Amino acid sequence: MPGCSRRPGLRPESSRQVPPASRFSSSKSSSMASAPTSKYNSRSLENESIKRTSRDGVNRDLSEAVPRLPGEIRITDKEVIYICPFNGPIKGRVYITNYRLYLRSLETDSALILDVPLGVISRIEKMGGATSRGENSYGLDITCKDMRNLRFALKQEGHSRRDMFEILTRHAFPLSHSLPIFAFVNEEKFNVDGWMVYNPVEEYRRQGLPNHHWRITFINKCYELCDTYPPLLVVPFRATDEDLKRVATFRSRNRIPVLSWIHPENKTVIVRCSQPLVGMSGKRNKDDEKYLDVIRETNRQISKLTIYDARPNVNAVANKATGGGYESDDAYHNTELFFLDIHNIHVMRESLKKVKDIVYPNVEESHWLSSLESTHWLEHIKLILTGAIQVADKVSSGRSSVLVHCSDGWDRTAQLTSLAMLMLDSFYRSIEGFEILVQKEWISFGHKFASRIGHGDKNHADADRSPIFLQFIDCVWQMSKQFPTAFEFNERFLMTILDHLYSCRFGTFLYNCESARERQKVTERTVSLWSLINSNKDTFKNPFYTKEINRVLYPVASMRHLELWVNYYIRWNPRIKQQQPNPVEQRYMELLALRDEYIKRLEELQLANSAKLSDPSTSPSSPSQMLPHVQTHF
Amino acid sequence: MLGKGVVGGGGGTRAPKPSFVSYVRPEEIHTNEKEVTEKEVTLHLLPGEQLLCEASTVLKCVQEDSCQRGIYGKLVCTDFKIAFLGDDESALESDETQFKNKIIGENDIPLHCVDQIYGVFDEKKKTLFGQLKKYPEKLIIHCKDLRVFHFCLRYTKEEEVKRIVSGIIHHTLAPKLLKRLFLFSYATAVHSNTPTNPQNHTVMFDTLEDWCWELERTKGSMKYKAVSVNEGYRVCERLPAHFVVPAPLPEESVSRFQGHGIPIWCWSYHNGCALLKMSALPREQDDGILQTHKNFLDGIYRVIHRPPYEIVKTEDLSSNFLSLPDIQTAYSKFKQLFLIDNSTEFWDTDIKWFSLLESSSWLDIIRRCLKKAIEVIECLDAQNTNVLLVEENASDLCCLVSSLVQVMMHPPAFEFTETYLTVLSDSLYIPIFTTFFFNSPHQKEMNLGREAQDAHSTPLHLLTVWDWSVQFEPRAQTLLQNPLYVEKPKLDKGQRKGTHLKHQRQLSLPLTQSKSSPKRGFFREETDHLIKNLLGKRISKLINYSDELQDSFREFYDSWHSKPADYHGLLLPHIEGPEVRVWAQRYLRWIPEAQILGGGAVAMTSRLVGMMEEVRSLQEKINERHHHQRALPAEAPSLLRSSARLSSLFPFALLQRRPSKPVLPTSGWKALGDEEDLARREDEFVDLGEV
């Protein structure tokens, strides 16, 4: 349950016990109807706890162990009152480990379970004090990164609040207390190694690289060219390593233009980088100018190279004051520059805060639409999608190659290139393809996950934090909503990624760049999130997925079609619960199972028939016995 | 086309402020030579339909890929429709055209469907009505089914322009006598040669038997009776000839106040509780009359409110609910959001879409309707009480609430699709069906019944919208059926007995309320309150609704939603803000920018239908092997299956767009307001100048 479960006993039920009926045999329908319920529930974190409760449901006495991962150590437990914003105070026992906060209700009429990874905690505050009144006034308020707050009231005697506060603070913010992040003590084993999913050489080979115009360079093998780039880069064949070094001096943080994706037919490319160091004086760099021209010429197009600067025009201009800037017409003759008007990390952070204000704990009722509009969240989503559509269209139509940058090329740039690639290349719409996309465009190219999420860090007000990756996942969700058969993965897959973006259970999203990960030996010392996902792939599959090669997907970036992702942003509110599984999906799963059964039966019949031919004495079994449910009509 | 400044006015140059209507000059409109030689397209007239006026060399402008295309043709106006006859069918060879309406073609606008006519004079758009002094260069017709037509008249002869424009204005906007409704010419012309469709079994509720049947079906016959007291509309013209009232109600009381103040039965729930409606007594000032009214209502109330056996709660829809003008105003604003003239307008409104939607208050009205229905259901289902809906004439909000209640409570629901509802809403404007063109059965009968016709003539051929074969071929009709729908499984005998017993018990035993207090809720149960309400001293606004009401509603609503839904039982919609959304199919279906090519829910449905067909064919194969039967001839694949990539607006998307091209917003960012400071900040606080 998100946050808390409903107390039963509200009203004796009237007429709703009958499970959704199937037209097919009754025995079939009852088993079909009940089976997928938890499997297709997309509230992933919450769902884990549901599964756990139902699995252990038979024996629910209080001595029952708290779920524990290998390597997870129990630290303390306390009796608390959980102040559920939806159903009021619930007495429970909270167990704290080095990985999670786990609460179980002590009340007989409530099956509430809270299972919160400590990594999700952004801030812990004490509420009330010795002088305040009321039984719930002496407690803790925990702000989470996943759109909820948890409030607990504790007994005033025995320093229980101080203990809980200190223990939680230590383990939720291990970096601030010289403790290891849980991923490094996690001893989970999976039968699939997620670290093997992304192999850059293989991925570039899949794209047909290297070729006559593009080569793989190892110039950054020890991160000496650019410490926030991966060791392996794809650059124009005609640019030498010396050229690259000179270009690096003119690009912010040495993030030179490198290839992200090449169109299999027209050979236009998506190239990513950071802003040029133009500065107030309007500096120029011949090497950089020439380099861009070399990129333009790789696909023998006469047209100009298109540059998409993700920022609003004014910000790009303002960046000159701090040494940055953009490619001006006079310096870069064969380019055409467009600004995409996507705002910076601070604007996005504030926007998400406003979303939380209108959905948690209560959903703004009377002015929902204008409140939603005032958060600007969907407007940002619209602009990001619009930008990505333009990048994809430019490349797909073969009109020209595209260079994408923002300021440093690790936030908006990653959003744009990865979304455009998702639109252009159906490979990335499969489960493994998407993992590779994230691994490549985000993790290896140095999206600063550690700074943006603040893993294990107590500084909740850090201005570096921003929901850029969440925004990307939201865009992917919007696309999957508009094209419900185009993605191999389901909503739960996206939610699981987001849950473990914060949980610190896996090494996948830790640190800001590959060089830091290498220093920390992340792949040796931690488990990859893709290990968890790929060893349970069925759970994350979209049954409607229809593989279509070479189909370009253009979502409609209109407010008429963009929706707030209710199942994610409002998942803690039991009132705003979507039907899970959705009836179309459930019916489809029934049909799939039925189809498989019929196919099996047909095969059996075929075998029986051939047996009958060879032995005419065997009498066939009665059809009515063999096919109890084939008679049912559609 | 994606020049600098198009998106968000970037690149230093600002996009020019779009003018009110961005028209393409006719000379800029592409026309094929072939098309200029106006292809002969014949006008299809319905029986009894007459051509009134026409104009040639009219250019119909179609927006395509954000540029405009023109098709030359003839614009005609008949006594039934406005029609454009041009060679527009070329691109429509896809299966999508198979969902064709047999009555209304793609370029036909029934006169009743015209919502607003605009003329364009010197690039300015003006509403047209009455006598015109000057004739427009372009005619824009907004339809009630949300289509928008642009007809350029620049190449049309002046005389013809005058004739067609004034003809269209006159025949669509001038008030029309009921007798001149096209329905009559159609019915007269058609009666001789067409037999009425015997397969149409829709119950019309125009006979006593229909009502008796409905009473039996809902097991309401033990407490309610069908009466014919209004036969020949002796009592009043407002009520139908036959209806149902509480069994103990003396029939003569119906005529006392012309049917006012009489509880009329709508429907009985399986627990025996009934939904009733009543038209209020006229408001009176005179104390004597008031006293008479009070005594009368006292008597009525004693019939229907007999605790503990029968408890009735009243819901005064005239005072505690929406008003008709509220609904009208909201809809006028709302529909305007979808009557979009061009791409610029689409993207301009897109930036402030949510606030525009909210300011129309349409979704809020929808939410309040749903909520009211759930409140009534809570009484019927959870509190075991009858509910009496009261309204001035019991013919507007009473219908709305009572039918919503029945849809939510009455299994099985939703055998039909969204498309069914969309075409039903379109059928409101097709005057060959009698269904929606009269205010009362009396009015209909006076105009169409036996008395209205000559004694010798054969009865008129009257169509109802429920005969869908009039509008759609069988294959197209399959799109009106929900492929997900499954019939309720037949109950075995034991179960059926069980439900039967429940009814018996409730008749013989006092009702036990599952709620603690019978006083709960805002439904005022005391006789006095009812009477006060009905007498027009509406005091409800002065009474604060108790929190208890909200609690019991919430409890009921939350408790229902916390359990898995049984699609054959009570179905309650979600009514929270994020859950009440625009009905995309009806409202967005003609807007090319809003099309998701190869996407939308239809992509999923078509997969589902495909799987159903696969399972069915496997089933047949198995049957064949067992019974050595020949396989039945395969059914034609569903329309949903025949096309690989449908548009999200299927089956209505008749506007073509090349799938290889994306739609791009042409106007970008709105001011951030209080966030401007943040927007100016750098992502990272490093001075790059020193790097």
Tab-separated table of N, CA and C in Angstrom, chain A residues 290-387:
chain	number	residue	atom	x	y	z
A	290	LYS	N	36.363	24.232	-37.642
A	290	LYS	CA	36.700	23.249	-38.665
A	290	LYS	C	36.116	21.884	-38.298
A	291	TYR	N	36.197	21.581	-37.001
A	291	TYR	CA	35.698	20.305	-36.513
A	291	TYR	C	34.197	20.149	-36.827
A	292	LEU	N	33.447	21.216	-36.599
A	292	LEU	CA	32.013	21.171	-36.890
A	292	LEU	C	31.765	20.995	-38.382
A	293	ASP	N	32.620	21.585	-39.155
A	293	ASP	CA	32.460	21.445	-40.598
A	293	ASP	C	32.774	20.018	-41.043
A	294	VAL	N	33.741	19.417	-40.383
A	294	VAL	CA	34.082	18.022	-40.684
A	294	VAL	C	32.879	17.132	-40.359
A	295	ILE	N	32.246	17.429	-39.241
A	295	ILE	CA	31.055	16.653	-38.863
A	295	ILE	C	29.981	16.806	-39.936
A	296	ARG	N	29.790	18.032	-40.378
A	296	ARG	CA	28.767	18.309	-41.372
A	296	ARG	C	29.005	17.501	-42.641
A	297	GLU	N	30.286	17.375	-42.980
A	297	GLU	CA	30.610	16.734	-44.255
A	297	GLU	C	30.571	15.209	-44.213
A	298	THR	N	30.420	14.626	-43.012
A	298	THR	CA	30.517	13.161	-42.937
A	298	THR	C	29.457	12.453	-43.760
A	299	ASN	N	28.308	13.064	-43.920
A	299	ASN	CA	27.301	12.351	-44.704
A	299	ASN	C	27.108	12.966	-46.088
A	300	ARG	N	28.127	13.715	-46.519
A	300	ARG	CA	28.139	14.267	-47.875
A	300	ARG	C	26.920	15.135	-48.180
A	301	GLN	N	26.426	15.765	-47.156
A	301	GLN	CA	25.275	16.653	-47.365
A	301	GLN	C	25.810	18.049	-47.647
A	302	ILE	N	25.113	18.722	-48.505
A	302	ILE	CA	25.552	20.084	-48.778
A	302	ILE	C	24.908	21.061	-47.798
A	303	SER	N	23.847	20.576	-47.156
A	303	SER	CA	23.113	21.485	-46.268
A	303	SER	C	23.958	21.835	-45.044
A	304	LYS	N	23.471	22.797	-44.303
A	304	LYS	CA	24.203	23.243	-43.126
A	304	LYS	C	24.063	22.246	-41.989
A	305	LEU	N	24.979	22.318	-41.048
A	305	LEU	CA	24.870	21.512	-39.841
A	305	LEU	C	23.890	22.220	-38.912
A	306	THR	N	22.924	21.474	-38.386
A	306	THR	CA	21.948	22.107	-37.504
A	306	THR	C	22.419	22.011	-36.061
A	307	ILE	N	22.452	23.135	-35.393
A	307	ILE	CA	22.827	23.134	-33.980
A	307	ILE	C	21.587	23.444	-33.161
A	308	TYR	N	21.243	22.553	-32.246
A	308	TYR	CA	20.169	22.842	-31.311
A	308	TYR	C	20.779	23.183	-29.963
A	309	ASP	N	20.632	24.424	-29.578
A	309	ASP	CA	21.045	24.837	-28.246
A	309	ASP	C	19.800	24.710	-27.382
A	310	ALA	N	19.859	23.814	-26.389
A	310	ALA	CA	18.667	23.490	-25.606
A	310	ALA	C	18.142	24.661	-24.788
A	311	ARG	N	19.001	25.665	-24.569
A	311	ARG	CA	18.625	26.737	-23.650
A	311	ARG	C	17.721	27.770	-24.299
A	312	PRO	N	17.076	28.581	-23.471
A	312	PRO	CA	16.415	29.763	-24.036
A	312	PRO	C	17.487	30.712	-24.537
A	313	ASN	N	17.179	31.430	-25.556
A	313	ASN	CA	18.112	32.366	-26.176
A	313	ASN	C	18.788	33.288	-25.148
A	314	VAL	N	17.980	33.857	-24.272
A	314	VAL	CA	18.534	34.814	-23.296
A	314	VAL	C	19.578	34.171	-22.396
A	315	ASN	N	19.316	32.930	-21.991
A	315	ASN	CA	20.277	32.266	-21.121
A	315	ASN	C	21.594	32.002	-21.849
A	316	ALA	N	21.479	31.640	-23.113
A	316	ALA	CA	22.690	31.379	-23.889
A	316	ALA	C	23.523	32.655	-23.990
A	317	VAL	N	22.832	33.763	-24.180
A	317	VAL	CA	23.529	35.048	-24.253
A	317	VAL	C	24.163	35.361	-22.905
A	318	ALA	N	23.376	35.135	-21.841
A	318	ALA	CA	23.867	35.443	-20.499
A	318	ALA	C	25.082	34.598	-20.148
A	319	ASN	N	25.139	33.398	-20.694
A	319	ASN	CA	26.258	32.515	-20.397
A	319	ASN	C	27.588	33.054	-20.901
A	320	LYS	N	27.520	33.978	-21.843
A	320	LYS	CA	28.758	34.590	-22.329
A	320	LYS	C	29.507	35.277	-21.199
A	321	ALA	N	28.729	35.824	-20.250
A	321	ALA	CA	29.334	36.554	-19.143
A	321	ALA	C	30.241	35.656	-18.312
A	322	THR	N	29.927	34.363	-18.268
A	322	THR	CA	30.766	33.456	-17.492
A	322	THR	C	31.659	32.623	-18.405
A	323	GLY	N	31.858	33.120	-19.616
A	323	GLY	CA	32.816	32.467	-20.491
A	323	GLY	C	32.218	31.517	-21.500
A	324	GLY	N	30.923	31.257	-21.388
A	324	GLY	CA	30.275	30.327	-22.316
A	324	GLY	C	29.729	31.044	-23.526
A	325	GLY	N	28.634	30.482	-24.076
A	325	GLY	CA	28.013	31.131	-25.221
A	325	GLY	C	27.487	30.130	-26.223
A	326	TYR	N	27.380	30.583	-27.461
A	326	TYR	CA	26.832	29.703	-28.497
A	326	TYR	C	27.543	29.980	-29.809
A	327	GLU	N	27.276	29.170	-30.794
A	327	GLU	CA	27.952	29.266	-32.084
A	327	GLU	C	27.316	30.387	-32.900
A	328	SER	N	28.029	31.438	-33.127
A	328	SER	CA	27.448	32.560	-33.860
A	328	SER	C	27.546	32.309	-35.367
A	329	ASP	N	26.662	32.992	-36.091
A	329	ASP	CA	26.601	32.839	-37.547
A	329	ASP	C	27.925	33.202	-38.225
A	330	ASP	N	28.560	34.266	-37.724
A	330	ASP	CA	29.762	34.745	-38.415
A	330	ASP	C	30.923	33.776	-38.250
A	331	ALA	N	30.967	33.111	-37.103
A	331	ALA	CA	32.087	32.185	-36.904
A	331	ALA	C	31.829	30.826	-37.542
A	332	TYR	N	30.607	30.387	-37.457
A	332	TYR	CA	30.278	29.049	-37.970
A	332	TYR	C	29.373	29.184	-39.188
A	333	HIS	N	30.014	29.319	-40.368
A	333	HIS	CA	29.249	29.645	-41.568
A	333	HIS	C	28.267	28.571	-41.974
A	334	ASN	N	28.697	27.342	-41.852
A	334	ASN	CA	27.859	26.271	-42.380
A	334	ASN	C	26.961	25.645	-41.337
A	335	THR	N	26.533	26.477	-40.415
A	335	THR	CA	25.638	25.947	-39.387
A	335	THR	C	24.389	26.797	-39.305
A	336	GLU	N	23.394	26.197	-38.738
A	336	GLU	CA	22.145	26.903	-38.496
A	336	GLU	C	21.792	26.632	-37.038
A	337	LEU	N	21.551	27.660	-36.279
A	337	LEU	CA	21.389	27.496	-34.835
A	337	LEU	C	19.940	27.768	-34.401
A	338	PHE	N	19.408	26.883	-33.580
A	338	PHE	CA	18.075	27.100	-33.014
A	338	PHE	C	18.146	26.945	-31.504
A	339	PHE	N	17.392	27.773	-30.821
A	339	PHE	CA	17.292	27.611	-29.367
A	339	PHE	C	16.012	26.864	-29.046
A	340	LEU	N	16.079	25.970	-28.093
A	340	LEU	CA	14.909	25.134	-27.811
A	340	LEU	C	14.139	25.552	-26.557
A	341	ASP	N	14.638	26.592	-25.896
A	341	ASP	CA	13.869	27.184	-24.789
A	341	ASP	C	13.613	26.278	-23.598
A	342	ILE	N	14.495	25.339	-23.376
A	342	ILE	CA	14.311	24.473	-22.203
A	342	ILE	C	15.041	25.108	-21.026
A	343	HIS	N	14.354	25.181	-19.917
A	343	HIS	CA	14.917	25.904	-18.779
A	343	HIS	C	15.944	25.088	-17.990
A	344	ASN	N	16.588	25.778	-17.062
A	344	ASN	CA	17.714	25.164	-16.336
A	344	ASN	C	17.257	24.290	-15.166
A	345	ILE	N	18.220	23.709	-14.497
A	345	ILE	CA	17.918	22.737	-13.439
A	345	ILE	C	17.156	23.368	-12.273
A	346	HIS	N	17.371	24.644	-12.038
A	346	HIS	CA	16.710	25.284	-10.893
A	346	HIS	C	15.221	25.449	-11.146
A	347	VAL	N	14.895	25.833	-12.376
A	347	VAL	CA	13.490	25.989	-12.750
A	347	VAL	C	12.780	24.634	-12.637
A	348	MET	N	13.443	23.586	-13.100
A	348	MET	CA	12.835	22.258	-13.059
A	348	MET	C	12.615	21.795	-11.623
A	349	ARG	N	13.580	22.078	-10.759
A	349	ARG	CA	13.453	21.675	-9.354
A	349	ARG	C	12.242	22.360	-8.711
A	350	GLU	N	12.117	23.661	-8.956
A	350	GLU	CA	10.995	24.397	-8.379
A	350	GLU	C	9.670	23.891	-8.932
A	351	SER	N	9.680	23.583	-10.217
A	351	SER	CA	8.457	23.109	-10.845
A	351	SER	C	7.980	21.812	-10.198
A	352	LEU	N	8.917	20.896	-9.946
A	352	LEU	CA	8.522	19.629	-9.322
A	352	LEU	C	8.019	19.854	-7.895
A	353	LYS	N	8.642	20.814	-7.216
A	353	LYS	CA	8.179	21.143	-5.862
A	353	LYS	C	6.716	21.561	-5.898
A	354	LYS	N	6.389	22.352	-6.904
A	354	LYS	CA	5.002	22.806	-7.027
A	354	LYS	C	4.063	21.643	-7.338
A	355	VAL	N	4.559	20.695	-8.121
A	355	VAL	CA	3.724	19.515	-8.390
A	355	VAL	C	3.422	18.816	-7.069
A	356	LYS	N	4.459	18.662	-6.247
A	356	LYS	CA	4.227	17.989	-4.965
A	356	LYS	C	3.194	18.755	-4.139
A	357	ASP	N	3.300	20.072	-4.163
A	357	ASP	CA	2.347	20.883	-3.397
A	357	ASP	C	0.902	20.610	-3.788
A	358	ILE	N	0.659	20.351	-5.059
A	358	ILE	CA	-0.744	20.178	-5.450
A	358	ILE	C	-1.206	18.718	-5.397
A	359	VAL	N	-0.283	17.791	-5.168
A	359	VAL	CA	-0.738	16.394	-5.120
A	359	VAL	C	-0.517	15.704	-3.778
A	360	TYR	N	0.297	16.281	-2.922
A	360	TYR	CA	0.584	15.594	-1.678
A	360	TYR	C	0.422	16.506	-0.481
A	361	PRO	N	-0.263	16.070	0.586
A	361	PRO	CA	-0.968	14.789	0.663
A	361	PRO	C	-2.318	14.821	-0.051
A	362	ASN	N	-2.859	16.007	-0.212
A	362	ASN	CA	-4.178	16.051	-0.838
A	362	ASN	C	-4.091	16.568	-2.255
A	363	VAL	N	-4.914	16.030	-3.088
A	363	VAL	CA	-4.949	16.485	-4.463
A	363	VAL	C	-5.830	17.722	-4.517
A	364	GLU	N	-5.267	18.766	-5.041
A	364	GLU	CA	-6.008	20.013	-5.189
A	364	GLU	C	-7.296	19.723	-5.974
A	365	GLU	N	-8.429	20.015	-5.338
A	365	GLU	CA	-9.690	19.576	-5.929
A	365	GLU	C	-10.302	20.605	-6.877
A	366	SER	N	-10.580	21.758	-6.317
A	366	SER	CA	-11.459	22.665	-7.055
A	366	SER	C	-10.789	23.290	-8.268
A	367	HIS	N	-9.501	23.543	-8.169
A	367	HIS	CA	-8.848	24.188	-9.306
A	367	HIS	C	-7.712	23.327	-9.823
A	368	TRP	N	-8.016	22.087	-9.983
A	368	TRP	CA	-6.975	21.147	-10.371
A	368	TRP	C	-6.233	21.585	-11.622
A	369	LEU	N	-6.968	21.951	-12.649
A	369	LEU	CA	-6.319	22.232	-13.934
A	369	LEU	C	-5.441	23.466	-13.888
A	370	SER	N	-5.962	24.530	-13.292
A	370	SER	CA	-5.118	25.723	-13.270
A	370	SER	C	-3.942	25.535	-12.305
A	371	SER	N	-4.154	24.762	-11.254
A	371	SER	CA	-3.026	24.475	-10.362
A	371	SER	C	-1.961	23.698	-11.102
A	372	LEU	N	-2.413	22.720	-11.854
A	372	LEU	CA	-1.466	21.916	-12.624
A	372	LEU	C	-0.708	22.803	-13.604
A	373	GLU	N	-1.429	23.693	-14.240
A	373	GLU	CA	-0.780	24.589	-15.194
A	373	GLU	C	0.248	25.469	-14.501
A	374	SER	N	-0.078	25.906	-13.289
A	374	SER	CA	0.825	26.832	-12.613
A	374	SER	C	2.119	26.151	-12.172
A	375	THR	N	2.156	24.839	-12.143
A	375	THR	CA	3.425	24.165	-11.818
A	375	THR	C	4.383	24.218	-13.009
A	376	HIS	N	3.848	24.417	-14.206
A	376	HIS	CA	4.614	24.417	-15.465
A	376	HIS	C	5.238	23.073	-15.797
A	377	TRP	N	4.982	22.068	-14.975
A	377	TRP	CA	5.675	20.792	-15.173
A	377	TRP	C	5.428	20.221	-16.571
A	378	LEU	N	4.167	20.178	-16.969
A	378	LEU	CA	3.873	19.596	-18.277
A	378	LEU	C	4.346	20.497	-19.419
A	379	GLU	N	4.427	21.779	-19.140
A	379	GLU	CA	4.960	22.690	-20.151
A	379	GLU	C	6.443	22.397	-20.413
A	380	HIS	N	7.164	22.103	-19.321
A	380	HIS	CA	8.565	21.726	-19.497
A	380	HIS	C	8.657	20.423	-20.287
A	381	ILE	N	7.797	19.486	-19.934
A	381	ILE	CA	7.776	18.204	-20.651
A	381	ILE	C	7.511	18.455	-22.135
A	382	LYS	N	6.561	19.339	-22.397
A	382	LYS	CA	6.207	19.640	-23.781
A	382	LYS	C	7.408	20.207	-24.538
A	383	LEU	N	8.133	21.121	-23.905
A	383	LEU	CA	9.279	21.725	-24.590
A	383	LEU	C	10.397	20.729	-24.838
A	384	ILE	N	10.602	19.847	-23.868
A	384	ILE	CA	11.654	18.843	-24.044
A	384	ILE	C	11.278	17.910	-25.198
A	385	LEU	N	10.016	17.464	-25.187
A	385	LEU	CA	9.578	16.580	-26.272
A	385	LEU	C	9.641	17.294	-27.619
A	386	THR	N	9.223	18.555	-27.639
A	386	THR	CA	9.259	19.312	-28.890
A	386	THR	C	10.677	19.403	-29.425
A	387	GLY	N	11.617	19.667	-28.514
A	387	GLY	CA	13.014	19.747	-28.924
A	387	GLY	C	13.494	18.422	-29.490
